[in-house]
Structure formats: structure tokens, C-alpha cells
mmCIF file with all atom_site columns, C-alpha atoms and ligand atoms in Angstrom:
data_model
loop_
_atom_site.group_PDB
_atom_site.id
_atom_site.type_symbol
_atom_site.label_atom_id
_atom_site.label_alt_id
_atom_site.label_comp_id
_atom_site.label_asym_id
_atom_site.label_entity_id
_atom_site.label_seq_id
_atom_site.pdbx_PDB_ins_code
_atom_site.Cartn_x
_atom_site.Cartn_y
_atom_site.Cartn_z
_atom_site.occupancy
_atom_site.B_iso_or_equiv
_atom_site.pdbx_formal_charge
_atom_site.auth_seq_id
_atom_site.auth_comp_id
_atom_site.auth_asym_id
_atom_site.auth_atom_id
_atom_site.pdbx_PDB_model_num
ATOM   1   C CA . UNK A 1 1   ? -54.695 23.205  22.072 1.00 70.00 ? 1   UNK A CA 1
ATOM   2   C CA . UNK A 1 2   ? -56.203 21.100  19.304 1.00 77.00 ? 2   UNK A CA 1
ATOM   3   C CA . UNK A 1 3   ? -59.697 22.282  18.321 1.00 80.00 ? 3   UNK A CA 1
ATOM   4   C CA . UNK A 1 4   ? -62.155 19.642  17.064 1.00 82.00 ? 4   UNK A CA 1
ATOM   5   C CA . UNK A 1 5   ? -64.002 20.927  13.982 1.00 83.00 ? 5   UNK A CA 1
ATOM   6   C CA . UNK A 1 6   ? -66.888 19.528  11.936 1.00 87.00 ? 6   UNK A CA 1
ATOM   7   C CA . UNK A 1 7   ? -65.436 17.608  8.970  1.00 89.00 ? 7   UNK A CA 1
ATOM   8   C CA . UNK A 1 8   ? -66.774 17.423  5.414  1.00 89.00 ? 8   UNK A CA 1
ATOM   9   C CA . UNK A 1 9   ? -68.142 13.881  5.127  1.00 91.00 ? 9   UNK A CA 1
ATOM   10  C CA . UNK A 1 10  ? -69.016 14.069  1.417  1.00 91.00 ? 10  UNK A CA 1
ATOM   11  C CA . UNK A 1 11  ? -66.230 11.525  0.935  1.00 94.00 ? 11  UNK A CA 1
ATOM   12  C CA . UNK A 1 12  ? -66.741 9.371   4.033  1.00 96.00 ? 12  UNK A CA 1
ATOM   13  C CA . UNK A 1 13  ? -63.635 7.165   3.739  1.00 96.00 ? 13  UNK A CA 1
ATOM   14  C CA . UNK A 1 14  ? -61.441 10.257  3.320  1.00 97.00 ? 14  UNK A CA 1
ATOM   15  C CA . UNK A 1 15  ? -63.122 12.028  6.237  1.00 97.00 ? 15  UNK A CA 1
ATOM   16  C CA . UNK A 1 16  ? -62.749 9.008   8.526  1.00 98.00 ? 16  UNK A CA 1
ATOM   17  C CA . UNK A 1 17  ? -59.090 8.669   7.498  1.00 97.00 ? 17  UNK A CA 1
ATOM   18  C CA . UNK A 1 18  ? -58.538 12.337  8.430  1.00 97.00 ? 18  UNK A CA 1
ATOM   19  C CA . UNK A 1 19  ? -60.398 11.837  11.713 1.00 97.00 ? 19  UNK A CA 1
ATOM   20  C CA . UNK A 1 20  ? -58.298 8.757   12.502 1.00 98.00 ? 20  UNK A CA 1
ATOM   21  C CA . UNK A 1 21  ? -55.146 10.823  11.950 1.00 97.00 ? 21  UNK A CA 1
ATOM   22  C CA . UNK A 1 22  ? -56.492 13.519  14.276 1.00 97.00 ? 22  UNK A CA 1
ATOM   23  C CA . UNK A 1 23  ? -57.449 10.921  16.906 1.00 97.00 ? 23  UNK A CA 1
ATOM   24  C CA . UNK A 1 24  ? -54.023 9.298   16.749 1.00 97.00 ? 24  UNK A CA 1
ATOM   25  C CA . UNK A 1 25  ? -52.384 12.675  17.311 1.00 96.00 ? 25  UNK A CA 1
ATOM   26  C CA . UNK A 1 26  ? -54.761 13.592  20.134 1.00 96.00 ? 26  UNK A CA 1
ATOM   27  C CA . UNK A 1 27  ? -54.162 10.363  22.076 1.00 96.00 ? 27  UNK A CA 1
ATOM   28  C CA . UNK A 1 28  ? -50.462 10.047  21.319 1.00 94.00 ? 28  UNK A CA 1
ATOM   29  C CA . UNK A 1 29  ? -48.261 9.870   24.390 1.00 91.00 ? 29  UNK A CA 1
ATOM   30  C CA . UNK A 1 30  ? -51.114 9.946   26.928 1.00 93.00 ? 30  UNK A CA 1
ATOM   31  C CA . UNK A 1 31  ? -51.545 6.853   29.114 1.00 91.00 ? 31  UNK A CA 1
ATOM   32  C CA . UNK A 1 32  ? -54.635 7.795   31.116 1.00 95.00 ? 32  UNK A CA 1
ATOM   33  C CA . UNK A 1 33  ? -57.704 5.879   29.958 1.00 96.00 ? 33  UNK A CA 1
ATOM   34  C CA . UNK A 1 34  ? -60.287 8.433   31.099 1.00 97.00 ? 34  UNK A CA 1
ATOM   35  C CA . UNK A 1 35  ? -58.367 11.346  29.581 1.00 97.00 ? 35  UNK A CA 1
ATOM   36  C CA . UNK A 1 36  ? -58.072 9.568   26.237 1.00 97.00 ? 36  UNK A CA 1
ATOM   37  C CA . UNK A 1 37  ? -61.700 8.431   26.274 1.00 98.00 ? 37  UNK A CA 1
ATOM   38  C CA . UNK A 1 38  ? -62.910 11.957  27.071 1.00 98.00 ? 38  UNK A CA 1
ATOM   39  C CA . UNK A 1 39  ? -60.893 13.585  24.295 1.00 97.00 ? 39  UNK A CA 1
ATOM   40  C CA . UNK A 1 40  ? -61.842 10.855  21.804 1.00 98.00 ? 40  UNK A CA 1
ATOM   41  C CA . UNK A 1 41  ? -65.548 11.401  22.547 1.00 98.00 ? 41  UNK A CA 1
ATOM   42  C CA . UNK A 1 42  ? -65.212 15.177  22.218 1.00 98.00 ? 42  UNK A CA 1
ATOM   43  C CA . UNK A 1 43  ? -63.270 14.919  18.948 1.00 97.00 ? 43  UNK A CA 1
ATOM   44  C CA . UNK A 1 44  ? -65.778 12.607  17.294 1.00 98.00 ? 44  UNK A CA 1
ATOM   45  C CA . UNK A 1 45  ? -68.871 14.361  18.648 1.00 98.00 ? 45  UNK A CA 1
ATOM   46  C CA . UNK A 1 46  ? -67.782 17.667  17.148 1.00 97.00 ? 46  UNK A CA 1
ATOM   47  C CA . UNK A 1 47  ? -66.408 16.240  13.887 1.00 96.00 ? 47  UNK A CA 1
ATOM   48  C CA . UNK A 1 48  ? -69.272 13.896  12.943 1.00 97.00 ? 48  UNK A CA 1
ATOM   49  C CA . UNK A 1 49  ? -72.345 15.432  11.315 1.00 96.00 ? 49  UNK A CA 1
ATOM   50  C CA . UNK A 1 50  ? -75.856 14.556  12.502 1.00 97.00 ? 50  UNK A CA 1
ATOM   51  C CA . UNK A 1 51  ? -75.025 12.952  15.848 1.00 97.00 ? 51  UNK A CA 1
ATOM   52  C CA . UNK A 1 52  ? -76.570 13.726  19.256 1.00 97.00 ? 52  UNK A CA 1
ATOM   53  C CA . UNK A 1 53  ? -74.593 11.395  21.530 1.00 98.00 ? 53  UNK A CA 1
ATOM   54  C CA . UNK A 1 54  ? -71.114 9.911   21.371 1.00 98.00 ? 54  UNK A CA 1
ATOM   55  C CA . UNK A 1 55  ? -69.412 8.085   24.193 1.00 98.00 ? 55  UNK A CA 1
ATOM   56  C CA . UNK A 1 56  ? -68.187 5.038   26.039 1.00 98.00 ? 56  UNK A CA 1
ATOM   57  C CA . UNK A 1 57  ? -69.615 2.368   28.258 1.00 98.00 ? 57  UNK A CA 1
ATOM   58  C CA . UNK A 1 58  ? -66.913 0.430   30.136 1.00 98.00 ? 58  UNK A CA 1
ATOM   59  C CA . UNK A 1 59  ? -67.317 -3.149  31.360 1.00 98.00 ? 59  UNK A CA 1
ATOM   60  C CA . UNK A 1 60  ? -66.771 -3.354  35.126 1.00 98.00 ? 60  UNK A CA 1
ATOM   61  C CA . UNK A 1 61  ? -66.625 -7.145  35.190 1.00 97.00 ? 61  UNK A CA 1
ATOM   62  C CA . UNK A 1 62  ? -70.368 -7.419  35.684 1.00 98.00 ? 62  UNK A CA 1
ATOM   63  C CA . UNK A 1 63  ? -72.164 -4.846  33.526 1.00 98.00 ? 63  UNK A CA 1
ATOM   64  C CA . UNK A 1 64  ? -71.557 -1.776  31.355 1.00 98.00 ? 64  UNK A CA 1
ATOM   65  C CA . UNK A 1 65  ? -71.116 1.553   33.148 1.00 98.00 ? 65  UNK A CA 1
ATOM   66  C CA . UNK A 1 66  ? -71.245 4.867   31.307 1.00 98.00 ? 66  UNK A CA 1
ATOM   67  C CA . UNK A 1 67  ? -67.881 6.514   30.703 1.00 98.00 ? 67  UNK A CA 1
ATOM   68  C CA . UNK A 1 68  ? -66.800 9.780   29.088 1.00 98.00 ? 68  UNK A CA 1
ATOM   69  C CA . UNK A 1 69  ? -69.333 11.057  26.555 1.00 98.00 ? 69  UNK A CA 1
ATOM   70  C CA . UNK A 1 70  ? -70.794 14.112  24.828 1.00 98.00 ? 70  UNK A CA 1
ATOM   71  C CA . UNK A 1 71  ? -74.543 14.647  24.608 1.00 97.00 ? 71  UNK A CA 1
ATOM   72  C CA . UNK A 1 72  ? -77.508 14.379  26.921 1.00 97.00 ? 72  UNK A CA 1
ATOM   73  C CA . UNK A 1 73  ? -77.218 12.600  30.266 1.00 96.00 ? 73  UNK A CA 1
ATOM   74  C CA . UNK A 1 74  ? -77.321 8.835   29.791 1.00 96.00 ? 74  UNK A CA 1
ATOM   75  C CA . UNK A 1 75  ? -78.432 5.709   31.606 1.00 95.00 ? 75  UNK A CA 1
ATOM   76  C CA . UNK A 1 76  ? -75.558 4.691   33.871 1.00 97.00 ? 76  UNK A CA 1
ATOM   77  C CA . UNK A 1 77  ? -75.605 0.883   33.909 1.00 98.00 ? 77  UNK A CA 1
ATOM   78  C CA . UNK A 1 78  ? -76.527 -1.566  31.149 1.00 97.00 ? 78  UNK A CA 1
ATOM   79  C CA . UNK A 1 79  ? -76.547 -5.338  31.628 1.00 97.00 ? 79  UNK A CA 1
ATOM   80  C CA . UNK A 1 80  ? -74.774 -7.474  29.028 1.00 97.00 ? 80  UNK A CA 1
ATOM   81  C CA . UNK A 1 81  ? -77.291 -8.491  26.398 1.00 96.00 ? 81  UNK A CA 1
ATOM   82  C CA . UNK A 1 82  ? -79.575 -5.508  27.057 1.00 96.00 ? 82  UNK A CA 1
ATOM   83  C CA . UNK A 1 83  ? -80.207 -2.825  24.452 1.00 96.00 ? 83  UNK A CA 1
ATOM   84  C CA . UNK A 1 84  ? -77.905 -2.076  21.564 1.00 97.00 ? 84  UNK A CA 1
ATOM   85  C CA . UNK A 1 85  ? -74.860 -1.538  23.796 1.00 98.00 ? 85  UNK A CA 1
ATOM   86  C CA . UNK A 1 86  ? -75.399 -4.705  25.808 1.00 98.00 ? 86  UNK A CA 1
ATOM   87  C CA . UNK A 1 87  ? -75.905 -6.679  22.594 1.00 97.00 ? 87  UNK A CA 1
ATOM   88  C CA . UNK A 1 88  ? -72.654 -5.360  21.104 1.00 98.00 ? 88  UNK A CA 1
ATOM   89  C CA . UNK A 1 89  ? -70.831 -6.175  24.351 1.00 98.00 ? 89  UNK A CA 1
ATOM   90  C CA . UNK A 1 90  ? -72.242 -9.681  24.638 1.00 98.00 ? 90  UNK A CA 1
ATOM   91  C CA . UNK A 1 91  ? -71.898 -10.696 20.989 1.00 98.00 ? 91  UNK A CA 1
ATOM   92  C CA . UNK A 1 92  ? -68.719 -8.658  20.381 1.00 98.00 ? 92  UNK A CA 1
ATOM   93  C CA . UNK A 1 93  ? -70.236 -7.745  17.036 1.00 98.00 ? 93  UNK A CA 1
ATOM   94  C CA . UNK A 1 94  ? -70.613 -4.176  15.829 1.00 98.00 ? 94  UNK A CA 1
ATOM   95  C CA . UNK A 1 95  ? -74.290 -3.152  15.898 1.00 98.00 ? 95  UNK A CA 1
ATOM   96  C CA . UNK A 1 96  ? -75.664 -0.784  13.260 1.00 97.00 ? 96  UNK A CA 1
ATOM   97  C CA . UNK A 1 97  ? -79.320 0.004   14.005 1.00 97.00 ? 97  UNK A CA 1
ATOM   98  C CA . UNK A 1 98  ? -81.173 1.849   11.230 1.00 97.00 ? 98  UNK A CA 1
ATOM   99  C CA . UNK A 1 99  ? -84.185 2.622   13.401 1.00 96.00 ? 99  UNK A CA 1
ATOM   100 C CA . UNK A 1 100 ? -83.853 2.247   17.160 1.00 96.00 ? 100 UNK A CA 1
ATOM   101 C CA . UNK A 1 101 ? -87.636 2.176   17.521 1.00 93.00 ? 101 UNK A CA 1
ATOM   102 C CA . UNK A 1 102 ? -87.613 -1.131  15.635 1.00 94.00 ? 102 UNK A CA 1
ATOM   103 C CA . UNK A 1 103 ? -84.833 -2.661  17.802 1.00 92.00 ? 103 UNK A CA 1
ATOM   104 C CA . UNK A 1 104 ? -86.346 -4.868  20.496 1.00 89.00 ? 104 UNK A CA 1
ATOM   105 C CA . UNK A 1 105 ? -84.965 -3.847  23.868 1.00 89.00 ? 105 UNK A CA 1
ATOM   106 C CA . UNK A 1 106 ? -83.445 -0.574  22.744 1.00 90.00 ? 106 UNK A CA 1
ATOM   107 C CA . UNK A 1 107 ? -82.737 1.643   25.751 1.00 91.00 ? 107 UNK A CA 1
ATOM   108 C CA . UNK A 1 108 ? -83.883 5.192   25.038 1.00 89.00 ? 108 UNK A CA 1
ATOM   109 C CA . UNK A 1 109 ? -81.589 7.604   26.855 1.00 87.00 ? 109 UNK A CA 1
ATOM   110 C CA . UNK A 1 110 ? -82.247 10.603  24.617 1.00 87.00 ? 110 UNK A CA 1
ATOM   111 C CA . UNK A 1 111 ? -85.688 10.491  22.973 1.00 90.00 ? 111 UNK A CA 1
ATOM   112 C CA . UNK A 1 112 ? -84.187 12.300  19.970 1.00 93.00 ? 112 UNK A CA 1
ATOM   113 C CA . UNK A 1 113 ? -82.057 9.272   19.041 1.00 94.00 ? 113 UNK A CA 1
ATOM   114 C CA . UNK A 1 114 ? -83.330 7.500   15.927 1.00 95.00 ? 114 UNK A CA 1
ATOM   115 C CA . UNK A 1 115 ? -80.368 5.416   14.760 1.00 98.00 ? 115 UNK A CA 1
ATOM   116 C CA . UNK A 1 116 ? -77.267 4.118   16.456 1.00 98.00 ? 116 UNK A CA 1
ATOM   117 C CA . UNK A 1 117 ? -73.919 2.416   15.948 1.00 98.00 ? 117 UNK A CA 1
ATOM   118 C CA . UNK A 1 118 ? -72.114 0.531   18.731 1.00 98.00 ? 118 UNK A CA 1
ATOM   119 C CA . UNK A 1 119 ? -68.606 -0.909  18.418 1.00 98.00 ? 119 UNK A CA 1
ATOM   120 C CA . UNK A 1 120 ? -67.356 -3.501  20.942 1.00 98.00 ? 120 UNK A CA 1
ATOM   121 C CA . UNK A 1 121 ? -63.929 -2.700  22.395 1.00 98.00 ? 121 UNK A CA 1
ATOM   122 C CA . UNK A 1 122 ? -61.881 -5.844  23.009 1.00 98.00 ? 122 UNK A CA 1
ATOM   123 C CA . UNK A 1 123 ? -58.340 -5.816  24.376 1.00 96.00 ? 123 UNK A CA 1
ATOM   124 C CA . UNK A 1 124 ? -55.496 -7.723  22.721 1.00 94.00 ? 124 UNK A CA 1
ATOM   125 C CA . UNK A 1 125 ? -55.785 -10.385 25.449 1.00 95.00 ? 125 UNK A CA 1
ATOM   126 C CA . UNK A 1 126 ? -59.401 -10.988 24.443 1.00 96.00 ? 126 UNK A CA 1
ATOM   127 C CA . UNK A 1 127 ? -61.006 -9.278  27.448 1.00 97.00 ? 127 UNK A CA 1
ATOM   128 C CA . UNK A 1 128 ? -63.853 -6.807  27.038 1.00 98.00 ? 128 UNK A CA 1
ATOM   129 C CA . UNK A 1 129 ? -63.025 -3.154  27.732 1.00 98.00 ? 129 UNK A CA 1
ATOM   130 C CA . UNK A 1 130 ? -66.507 -1.860  26.834 1.00 98.00 ? 130 UNK A CA 1
ATOM   131 C CA . UNK A 1 131 ? -68.286 -0.315  23.864 1.00 98.00 ? 131 UNK A CA 1
ATOM   132 C CA . UNK A 1 132 ? -68.172 2.879   21.811 1.00 98.00 ? 132 UNK A CA 1
ATOM   133 C CA . UNK A 1 133 ? -71.686 4.217   21.086 1.00 98.00 ? 133 UNK A CA 1
ATOM   134 C CA . UNK A 1 134 ? -72.818 6.959   18.673 1.00 98.00 ? 134 UNK A CA 1
ATOM   135 C CA . UNK A 1 135 ? -76.465 8.021   18.307 1.00 97.00 ? 135 UNK A CA 1
ATOM   136 C CA . UNK A 1 136 ? -78.113 10.125  15.613 1.00 98.00 ? 136 UNK A CA 1
ATOM   137 C CA . UNK A 1 137 ? -81.412 12.011  15.543 1.00 97.00 ? 137 UNK A CA 1
ATOM   138 C CA . UNK A 1 138 ? -81.842 10.779  11.929 1.00 97.00 ? 138 UNK A CA 1
ATOM   139 C CA . UNK A 1 139 ? -83.113 7.344   10.896 1.00 97.00 ? 139 UNK A CA 1
ATOM   140 C CA . UNK A 1 140 ? -80.558 5.273   8.953  1.00 97.00 ? 140 UNK A CA 1
ATOM   141 C CA . UNK A 1 141 ? -77.690 7.701   9.631  1.00 98.00 ? 141 UNK A CA 1
ATOM   142 C CA . UNK A 1 142 ? -74.952 5.010   9.647  1.00 98.00 ? 142 UNK A CA 1
ATOM   143 C CA . UNK A 1 143 ? -73.994 3.022   6.538  1.00 97.00 ? 143 UNK A CA 1
ATOM   144 C CA . UNK A 1 144 ? -71.170 0.615   5.673  1.00 97.00 ? 144 UNK A CA 1
ATOM   145 C CA . UNK A 1 145 ? -68.698 3.487   5.312  1.00 98.00 ? 145 UNK A CA 1
ATOM   146 C CA . UNK A 1 146 ? -69.566 4.629   8.856  1.00 98.00 ? 146 UNK A CA 1
ATOM   147 C CA . UNK A 1 147 ? -69.185 1.076   10.115 1.00 98.00 ? 147 UNK A CA 1
ATOM   148 C CA . UNK A 1 148 ? -65.709 0.833   8.563  1.00 98.00 ? 148 UNK A CA 1
ATOM   149 C CA . UNK A 1 149 ? -64.785 4.316   9.750  1.00 98.00 ? 149 UNK A CA 1
ATOM   150 C CA . UNK A 1 150 ? -65.912 3.727   13.348 1.00 98.00 ? 150 UNK A CA 1
ATOM   151 C CA . UNK A 1 151 ? -63.991 0.447   13.425 1.00 98.00 ? 151 UNK A CA 1
ATOM   152 C CA . UNK A 1 152 ? -60.908 2.303   12.184 1.00 98.00 ? 152 UNK A CA 1
ATOM   153 C CA . UNK A 1 153 ? -61.325 4.990   14.864 1.00 98.00 ? 153 UNK A CA 1
ATOM   154 C CA . UNK A 1 154 ? -61.896 2.447   17.632 1.00 98.00 ? 154 UNK A CA 1
ATOM   155 C CA . UNK A 1 155 ? -58.736 0.639   16.531 1.00 98.00 ? 155 UNK A CA 1
ATOM   156 C CA . UNK A 1 156 ? -56.857 3.920   17.068 1.00 98.00 ? 156 UNK A CA 1
ATOM   157 C CA . UNK A 1 157 ? -58.412 4.201   20.545 1.00 98.00 ? 157 UNK A CA 1
ATOM   158 C CA . UNK A 1 158 ? -57.563 0.600   21.417 1.00 97.00 ? 158 UNK A CA 1
ATOM   159 C CA . UNK A 1 159 ? -53.982 1.107   20.205 1.00 96.00 ? 159 UNK A CA 1
ATOM   160 C CA . UNK A 1 160 ? -53.680 3.904   22.781 1.00 95.00 ? 160 UNK A CA 1
ATOM   161 C CA . UNK A 1 161 ? -55.195 1.650   25.465 1.00 94.00 ? 161 UNK A CA 1
ATOM   162 C CA . UNK A 1 162 ? -52.780 -1.153  24.662 1.00 93.00 ? 162 UNK A CA 1
ATOM   163 C CA . UNK A 1 163 ? -49.823 1.226   24.497 1.00 91.00 ? 163 UNK A CA 1
ATOM   164 C CA . UNK A 1 164 ? -50.681 2.489   27.958 1.00 85.00 ? 164 UNK A CA 1
ATOM   165 C CA . UNK A 1 165 ? -51.160 -1.003  29.297 1.00 75.00 ? 165 UNK A CA 1
ATOM   166 C CA . UNK A 1 166 ? -53.949 0.219   31.567 1.00 49.00 ? 166 UNK A CA 1
ATOM   167 C CA . UNK A 1 167 ? -57.018 -1.658  32.716 1.00 48.00 ? 167 UNK A CA 1
ATOM   168 C CA . UNK A 1 168 ? -60.440 -0.047  32.949 1.00 48.00 ? 168 UNK A CA 1
HETATM 169 N N1 . SME B 2 .   ? -79.441 3.294   23.268 1.00 84.84 ? 201 SME B N1 1
HETATM 170 C C1 . SME B 2 .   ? -78.454 2.537   23.970 1.00 84.84 ? 201 SME B C1 1
HETATM 171 C C2 . SME B 2 .   ? -78.252 3.028   25.377 1.00 84.84 ? 201 SME B C2 1
HETATM 172 C C3 . SME B 2 .   ? -77.208 4.046   25.515 1.00 84.84 ? 201 SME B C3 1
HETATM 173 S S1 . SME B 2 .   ? -77.672 5.576   25.013 1.00 84.84 ? 201 SME B S1 1
HETATM 174 O O1 . SME B 2 .   ? -78.101 5.566   23.639 1.00 84.84 ? 201 SME B O1 1
HETATM 175 C C4 . SME B 2 .   ? -76.511 6.680   25.273 1.00 84.84 ? 201 SME B C4 1
HETATM 176 C C5 . SME B 2 .   ? -78.797 1.078   23.988 1.00 84.84 ? 201 SME B C5 1
HETATM 177 O O2 . SME B 2 .   ? -79.898 0.681   23.605 1.00 84.84 ? 201 SME B O2 1
HETATM 178 O O3 . SME B 2 .   ? -77.957 0.295   24.386 1.00 84.84 ? 201 SME B O3 1
#
């Protein structure tokens, strides 16, 4: 069985490229959305330095509902437009928040979280699958290289979703 290991992120683009290769291999050939989401969250949580939460919220047609994740227990439902996740879902723009305490409406699930990145997940047909959310206990943990890397990783995840042709 593949074992997720912490990666050396001294060279972030190289580390994210390696992680994307690992993610592609991990999801390859599996069609089940929950299985792929769970393994994706576990892989990234263990590989990424300085993170305390990594996981999915899926759109149920009305609001976001927590999906597979690693970290402390999380709030279950988030309305579109609320918090960092709801903002990413509503605007379909990646959100990189340097300091969550300065983000109006931030939803504190784990008090340790200080910065956050949330990537909207949109299917090829334009419908919203949900969001991918990673929190850090350090302020300003996520820079442009993390933004690019997370987008790359989420593209790998969405490729698996599209290949499976499943709906959330
Ligand atoms: N902080 C998020 C809520 C989800 S937890 O961080 C896991 C937000 O403001 O949307």
C-alpha cells in the first residue's frame, strides 16, 4: 500500500509536481468519489508541511457539506457566500487568506488555524462539485507557489472525478 510521506518543500514547484504525480497514481483506476476524496486528503495532509486541516466540502445543491478530511472535527454545513469556503464556492475563485482573523466572516473550526487556502472544484459541465480546503496554524503559510500547486493537485482530483463520471 502506498504510504504518504512528508515531502521536502524547499523547492515548492518541484514538490507539488511530485505530489501531483503521487496523487495521479493514487486515484488512478478508482471511480468512487468518496474513496478518492479520502485518499487525496490523507496524501496531502501528510505530505504538506505546516498544515492542521485538509479536506473537502461538497455542494449538495443547496449548501456545502463536509466531506472526507484529515484534522480536527469540522463544521458540517456552510452556506454559499459564508466564510472562506462559502466565498470560494460562490465566487468560484481560489481564496488565499494570509490571516483568517482578518477575514470577515471566517468560520473558525479549529482555533489553531491562522491561514487558509480554498480551491473551488468545478466540473467540466460548469456545475459546482465543492471546495478543497487546507488550513495552517501559521500566518501567511500559503504563497503563489502554493496557489499554483493546489490548483495543479485539484486538477488531478477533478480529472479522476470526470473519468469516473460520478456525481457528488
Ligand atoms: N475556515 C473555513 C471553515 C472550514 S474549516 O476551516 C475546516 C471557512 O471559513 O470557510
